[in-house]
């Protein structure tokens, strides 16, 4: 009976996490919006305990920020945090790409598919498609390293929050995301011709602000 209850709590928490993430990525919850535990509890018909657990998970993932006595709110993008975020990724991803190249583990077809989906999302003005394709592209690069510790270091950066939020912000500002997609295409082309230094340089430049 105890094990059954534990499983139920885990599933409920995951459902709440998915609900809040979807609300953020689809713009129903915007940066700075307060997350009302009682409202979510009523909407999903779950306990406030499950909501609190979900908020803790999302705080760790970077979607939510919580202050004592003030509650939780959707994280607000700051230029300083964005700079630090890109600085870390600009070191981790070229390293992963280099290791993947040496091990002959780079899945070029998977990367090319992500780029194709990215262009489709740009054409359809669908920031969710662009963000997901972007995330899949860079996750593929990290996983090709064959190093679990490196992948886990990348995963704690709240990449899904940053990528989806930035894609949405760029759309709203009318920026041409086809340029962003072409940067990914150039990386794939460098991989296809086996130019390791070029692919690492292109990947590093991709994170320049």
mmCIF file of C-alpha atoms in Angstrom:
data_model
loop_
_atom_site.group_PDB
_atom_site.id
_atom_site.type_symbol
_atom_site.label_atom_id
_atom_site.label_comp_id
_atom_site.label_asym_id
_atom_site.label_seq_id
_atom_site.Cartn_x
_atom_site.Cartn_y
_atom_site.Cartn_z
ATOM 1 C CA UNK A 1 0.000 0.000 0.000
ATOM 2 C CA UNK A 2 2.842 2.404 0.863
ATOM 3 C CA UNK A 3 4.597 1.752 -2.475
ATOM 4 C CA UNK A 4 1.340 2.388 -4.321
ATOM 5 C CA UNK A 5 0.866 5.754 -2.626
ATOM 6 C CA UNK A 6 4.472 6.741 -3.420
ATOM 7 C CA UNK A 7 3.982 5.980 -7.093
ATOM 8 C CA UNK A 8 0.771 7.999 -7.192
ATOM 9 C CA UNK A 9 2.482 11.028 -5.637
ATOM 10 C CA UNK A 10 5.314 10.811 -8.179
ATOM 11 C CA UNK A 11 2.907 10.664 -11.113
ATOM 12 C CA UNK A 12 0.809 13.537 -9.758
ATOM 13 C CA UNK A 13 3.882 15.713 -9.334
ATOM 14 C CA UNK A 14 5.014 14.969 -12.896
ATOM 15 C CA UNK A 15 1.551 15.842 -14.224
ATOM 16 C CA UNK A 16 1.661 19.178 -12.398
ATOM 17 C CA UNK A 17 5.166 19.884 -13.732
ATOM 18 C CA UNK A 18 3.997 19.195 -17.283
ATOM 19 C CA UNK A 19 0.939 21.431 -16.804
ATOM 20 C CA UNK A 20 2.993 24.392 -15.518
ATOM 21 C CA UNK A 21 5.688 23.998 -18.195
ATOM 22 C CA UNK A 22 3.042 23.884 -20.940
ATOM 23 C CA UNK A 23 1.411 27.002 -19.481
ATOM 24 C CA UNK A 24 4.754 28.840 -19.541
ATOM 25 C CA UNK A 25 5.800 27.732 -23.025
ATOM 26 C CA UNK A 26 2.393 28.553 -24.497
ATOM 27 C CA UNK A 27 2.303 31.991 -22.886
ATOM 28 C CA UNK A 28 -0.529 31.391 -20.413
ATOM 29 C CA UNK A 29 1.976 32.045 -17.631
ATOM 30 C CA UNK A 30 4.408 34.863 -18.454
ATOM 31 C CA UNK A 31 7.776 35.814 -16.885
ATOM 32 C CA UNK A 32 7.096 37.361 -13.499
ATOM 33 C CA UNK A 33 3.620 35.846 -13.124
ATOM 34 C CA UNK A 34 2.958 34.433 -9.672
ATOM 35 C CA UNK A 35 2.237 30.718 -9.475
ATOM 36 C CA UNK A 36 -0.828 30.251 -7.280
ATOM 37 C CA UNK A 37 -0.676 26.830 -5.627
ATOM 38 C CA UNK A 38 -4.348 26.779 -4.653
ATOM 39 C CA UNK A 39 -5.487 27.664 -8.190
ATOM 40 C CA UNK A 40 -3.392 24.915 -9.801
ATOM 41 C CA UNK A 41 -4.536 22.481 -7.131
ATOM 42 C CA UNK A 42 -8.177 23.226 -8.006
ATOM 43 C CA UNK A 43 -7.599 23.156 -11.773
ATOM 44 C CA UNK A 44 -5.900 19.763 -11.717
ATOM 45 C CA UNK A 45 -7.789 18.392 -8.711
ATOM 46 C CA UNK A 46 -4.581 17.439 -6.915
ATOM 47 C CA UNK A 47 -3.256 18.210 -3.455
ATOM 48 C CA UNK A 48 -1.279 21.381 -2.743
ATOM 49 C CA UNK A 49 1.523 19.068 -1.644
ATOM 50 C CA UNK A 50 1.825 17.722 -5.205
ATOM 51 C CA UNK A 51 1.885 21.297 -6.525
ATOM 52 C CA UNK A 52 4.613 22.294 -4.067
ATOM 53 C CA UNK A 53 6.718 19.288 -5.128
ATOM 54 C CA UNK A 54 6.281 20.280 -8.769
ATOM 55 C CA UNK A 55 7.331 23.867 -8.011
ATOM 56 C CA UNK A 56 10.491 22.591 -6.298
ATOM 57 C CA UNK A 57 11.322 20.563 -9.407
ATOM 58 C CA UNK A 58 10.724 23.557 -11.668
ATOM 59 C CA UNK A 59 12.838 25.790 -9.447
ATOM 60 C CA UNK A 60 15.712 23.326 -9.851
ATOM 61 C CA UNK A 61 15.163 23.305 -13.634
ATOM 62 C CA UNK A 62 15.221 27.091 -13.820
ATOM 63 C CA UNK A 63 11.600 27.655 -14.868
ATOM 64 C CA UNK A 64 10.537 29.102 -11.537
ATOM 65 C CA UNK A 65 12.099 31.313 -8.882
ATOM 66 C CA UNK A 66 10.937 31.241 -5.281
ATOM 67 C CA UNK A 67 11.450 33.826 -2.538
ATOM 68 C CA UNK A 68 10.684 33.317 1.162
ATOM 69 C CA UNK A 69 7.353 34.893 2.161
ATOM 70 C CA UNK A 70 6.747 36.024 -1.445
ATOM 71 C CA UNK A 71 5.914 32.734 -3.092
ATOM 72 C CA UNK A 72 6.921 31.465 -6.521
ATOM 73 C CA UNK A 73 6.816 33.111 -9.928
ATOM 74 C CA UNK A 74 7.838 32.323 -13.480
ATOM 75 C CA UNK A 75 11.497 33.140 -13.885
ATOM 76 C CA UNK A 76 12.321 36.476 -15.515
ATOM 77 C CA UNK A 77 15.062 36.451 -18.136
ATOM 78 C CA UNK A 78 18.014 38.633 -17.180
ATOM 79 C CA UNK A 79 20.833 39.654 -19.517
ATOM 80 C CA UNK A 80 23.430 38.704 -16.894
ATOM 81 C CA UNK A 81 22.076 35.201 -16.468
ATOM 82 C CA UNK A 82 21.766 34.798 -20.236
ATOM 83 C CA UNK A 83 25.436 35.744 -20.667
ATOM 84 C CA UNK A 84 26.496 33.214 -18.022
ATOM 85 C CA UNK A 85 24.244 30.565 -19.555
ATOM 86 C CA UNK A 86 25.735 30.998 -23.034
ATOM 87 C CA UNK A 87 29.270 31.126 -21.625
ATOM 88 C CA UNK A 88 28.826 27.671 -20.067
ATOM 89 C CA UNK A 89 27.196 26.161 -23.146
ATOM 90 C CA UNK A 90 29.900 27.600 -25.410
ATOM 91 C CA UNK A 91 32.431 25.492 -23.500
ATOM 92 C CA UNK A 92 30.416 22.314 -22.914
ATOM 93 C CA UNK A 93 29.046 21.773 -26.417
ATOM 94 C CA UNK A 94 32.255 22.140 -28.467
ATOM 95 C CA UNK A 95 33.880 19.760 -25.968
ATOM 96 C CA UNK A 96 31.088 17.222 -26.457
ATOM 97 C CA UNK A 97 31.261 17.643 -30.234
ATOM 98 C CA UNK A 98 35.011 17.044 -30.231
ATOM 99 C CA UNK A 99 34.683 13.875 -28.178
ATOM 100 C CA UNK A 100 31.827 12.666 -30.371
ATOM 101 C CA UNK A 101 33.905 13.267 -33.494
ATOM 102 C CA UNK A 102 36.871 11.331 -32.109
ATOM 103 C CA UNK A 103 34.563 8.449 -31.157
ATOM 104 C CA UNK A 104 32.715 8.602 -34.502
ATOM 105 C CA UNK A 105 29.432 8.927 -32.581
ATOM 106 C CA UNK A 106 27.953 12.065 -34.179
ATOM 107 C CA UNK A 107 24.450 11.317 -35.469
ATOM 108 C CA UNK A 108 24.405 13.603 -38.519
ATOM 109 C CA UNK A 109 20.994 12.389 -39.690
ATOM 110 C CA UNK A 110 19.434 13.281 -36.353
ATOM 111 C CA UNK A 111 21.044 16.720 -36.405
ATOM 112 C CA UNK A 112 19.885 17.333 -39.986
ATOM 113 C CA UNK A 113 16.343 16.304 -39.055
ATOM 114 C CA UNK A 114 16.342 18.828 -36.185
ATOM 115 C CA UNK A 115 17.501 21.574 -38.566
ATOM 116 C CA UNK A 116 14.770 20.693 -41.051
ATOM 117 C CA UNK A 117 12.152 20.910 -38.295
ATOM 118 C CA UNK A 118 13.622 24.218 -37.194
ATOM 119 C CA UNK A 119 13.192 25.705 -40.686
ATOM 120 C CA UNK A 120 9.614 24.351 -40.798
ATOM 121 C CA UNK A 121 8.857 25.993 -37.457
ATOM 122 C CA UNK A 122 10.271 29.310 -38.676
ATOM 123 C CA UNK A 123 8.165 29.142 -41.832
ATOM 124 C CA UNK A 124 5.030 28.287 -39.853
ATOM 125 C CA UNK A 125 5.867 30.886 -37.175
ATOM 126 C CA UNK A 126 5.560 28.173 -34.545
ATOM 127 C CA UNK A 127 7.956 28.954 -31.727
ATOM 128 C CA UNK A 128 7.205 25.656 -29.992
ATOM 129 C CA UNK A 129 8.459 23.702 -33.015
ATOM 130 C CA UNK A 130 11.549 25.927 -33.292
ATOM 131 C CA UNK A 131 12.341 25.609 -29.595
ATOM 132 C CA UNK A 132 11.907 21.825 -29.554
ATOM 133 C CA UNK A 133 14.019 21.347 -32.682
ATOM 134 C CA UNK A 134 16.720 23.602 -31.238
ATOM 135 C CA UNK A 135 16.684 21.623 -27.995
ATOM 136 C CA UNK A 136 16.860 18.295 -29.868
ATOM 137 C CA UNK A 137 19.793 19.511 -31.984
ATOM 138 C CA UNK A 138 21.933 20.506 -29.023
ATOM 139 C CA UNK A 139 20.949 17.492 -26.917
ATOM 140 C CA UNK A 140 22.093 15.260 -29.791
ATOM 141 C CA UNK A 141 25.458 17.018 -29.767
ATOM 142 C CA UNK A 142 25.836 16.474 -26.034
ATOM 143 C CA UNK A 143 24.799 12.818 -26.165
ATOM 144 C CA UNK A 144 27.285 12.059 -28.959
ATOM 145 C CA UNK A 145 30.078 12.675 -26.439
ATOM 146 C CA UNK A 146 29.342 9.334 -24.797
ATOM 147 C CA UNK A 147 29.988 10.984 -21.420
ATOM 148 C CA UNK A 148 27.068 10.848 -18.991
ATOM 149 C CA UNK A 149 28.589 13.362 -16.569
ATOM 150 C CA UNK A 150 28.994 15.924 -19.333
ATOM 151 C CA UNK A 151 25.401 15.398 -20.480
ATOM 152 C CA UNK A 152 24.085 15.790 -16.918
ATOM 153 C CA UNK A 153 26.060 19.031 -16.510
ATOM 154 C CA UNK A 154 24.338 20.352 -19.640
ATOM 155 C CA UNK A 155 20.888 19.197 -18.534
ATOM 156 C CA UNK A 156 20.950 21.221 -15.295
ATOM 157 C CA UNK A 157 21.166 24.470 -17.290
ATOM 158 C CA UNK A 158 17.367 24.699 -17.776
ATOM 159 C CA UNK A 159 17.874 24.557 -21.540
ATOM 160 C CA UNK A 160 14.206 23.956 -22.317
ATOM 161 C CA UNK A 161 13.222 27.148 -20.487
ATOM 162 C CA UNK A 162 15.852 29.324 -22.164
ATOM 163 C CA UNK A 163 15.389 27.937 -25.687
ATOM 164 C CA UNK A 164 11.613 28.131 -25.739
ATOM 165 C CA UNK A 165 11.525 31.516 -24.015
ATOM 166 C CA UNK A 166 14.110 33.034 -26.361
ATOM 167 C CA UNK A 167 12.389 31.634 -29.454
ATOM 168 C CA UNK A 168 9.124 33.193 -28.296
ATOM 169 C CA UNK A 169 10.824 36.504 -27.500
ATOM 170 C CA UNK A 170 12.504 36.598 -30.929
ATOM 171 C CA UNK A 171 9.205 35.930 -32.690
ATOM 172 C CA UNK A 172 7.503 38.706 -30.742
ATOM 173 C CA UNK A 173 10.308 41.130 -31.695
ATOM 174 C CA UNK A 174 10.009 40.150 -35.348
ATOM 175 C CA UNK A 175 13.547 38.776 -35.541
ATOM 176 C CA UNK A 176 14.430 36.535 -38.493
ATOM 177 C CA UNK A 177 14.879 33.093 -36.937
ATOM 178 C CA UNK A 178 15.847 31.621 -40.312
ATOM 179 C CA UNK A 179 19.288 33.130 -39.615
ATOM 180 C CA UNK A 180 19.356 31.137 -36.371
ATOM 181 C CA UNK A 181 18.367 27.963 -38.243
ATOM 182 C CA UNK A 182 21.079 28.536 -40.878
ATOM 183 C CA UNK A 183 23.710 28.655 -38.119
ATOM 184 C CA UNK A 184 22.707 25.113 -37.189
ATOM 185 C CA UNK A 185 22.782 24.065 -40.843
ATOM 186 C CA UNK A 186 26.368 25.331 -41.196
ATOM 187 C CA UNK A 187 27.388 23.197 -38.214
ATOM 188 C CA UNK A 188 25.879 20.118 -39.891
ATOM 189 C CA UNK A 189 27.700 20.954 -43.147
ATOM 190 C CA UNK A 190 31.018 21.226 -41.277
ATOM 191 C CA UNK A 191 30.369 17.828 -39.681
ATOM 192 C CA UNK A 192 29.626 16.329 -43.102
ATOM 193 C CA UNK A 193 33.017 17.404 -44.469
ATOM 194 C CA UNK A 194 34.828 16.295 -41.301
ATOM 195 C CA UNK A 195 36.232 19.733 -40.373
ATOM 196 C CA UNK A 196 36.513 19.389 -36.594
ATOM 197 C CA UNK A 197 37.965 22.826 -35.842
ATOM 198 C CA UNK A 198 35.447 24.521 -38.117
ATOM 199 C CA UNK A 199 32.476 22.759 -36.527
ATOM 200 C CA UNK A 200 33.713 23.622 -33.034
ATOM 201 C CA UNK A 201 34.316 27.242 -34.054
ATOM 202 C CA UNK A 202 30.840 27.540 -35.601
ATOM 203 C CA UNK A 203 29.252 26.025 -32.509
ATOM 204 C CA UNK A 204 31.125 28.363 -30.175
ATOM 205 C CA UNK A 205 30.262 31.416 -32.320
ATOM 206 C CA UNK A 206 26.619 30.330 -32.209
ATOM 207 C CA UNK A 207 26.550 31.324 -28.528
ATOM 208 C CA UNK A 208 28.100 34.768 -29.021
ATOM 209 C CA UNK A 209 25.842 37.568 -27.764
#
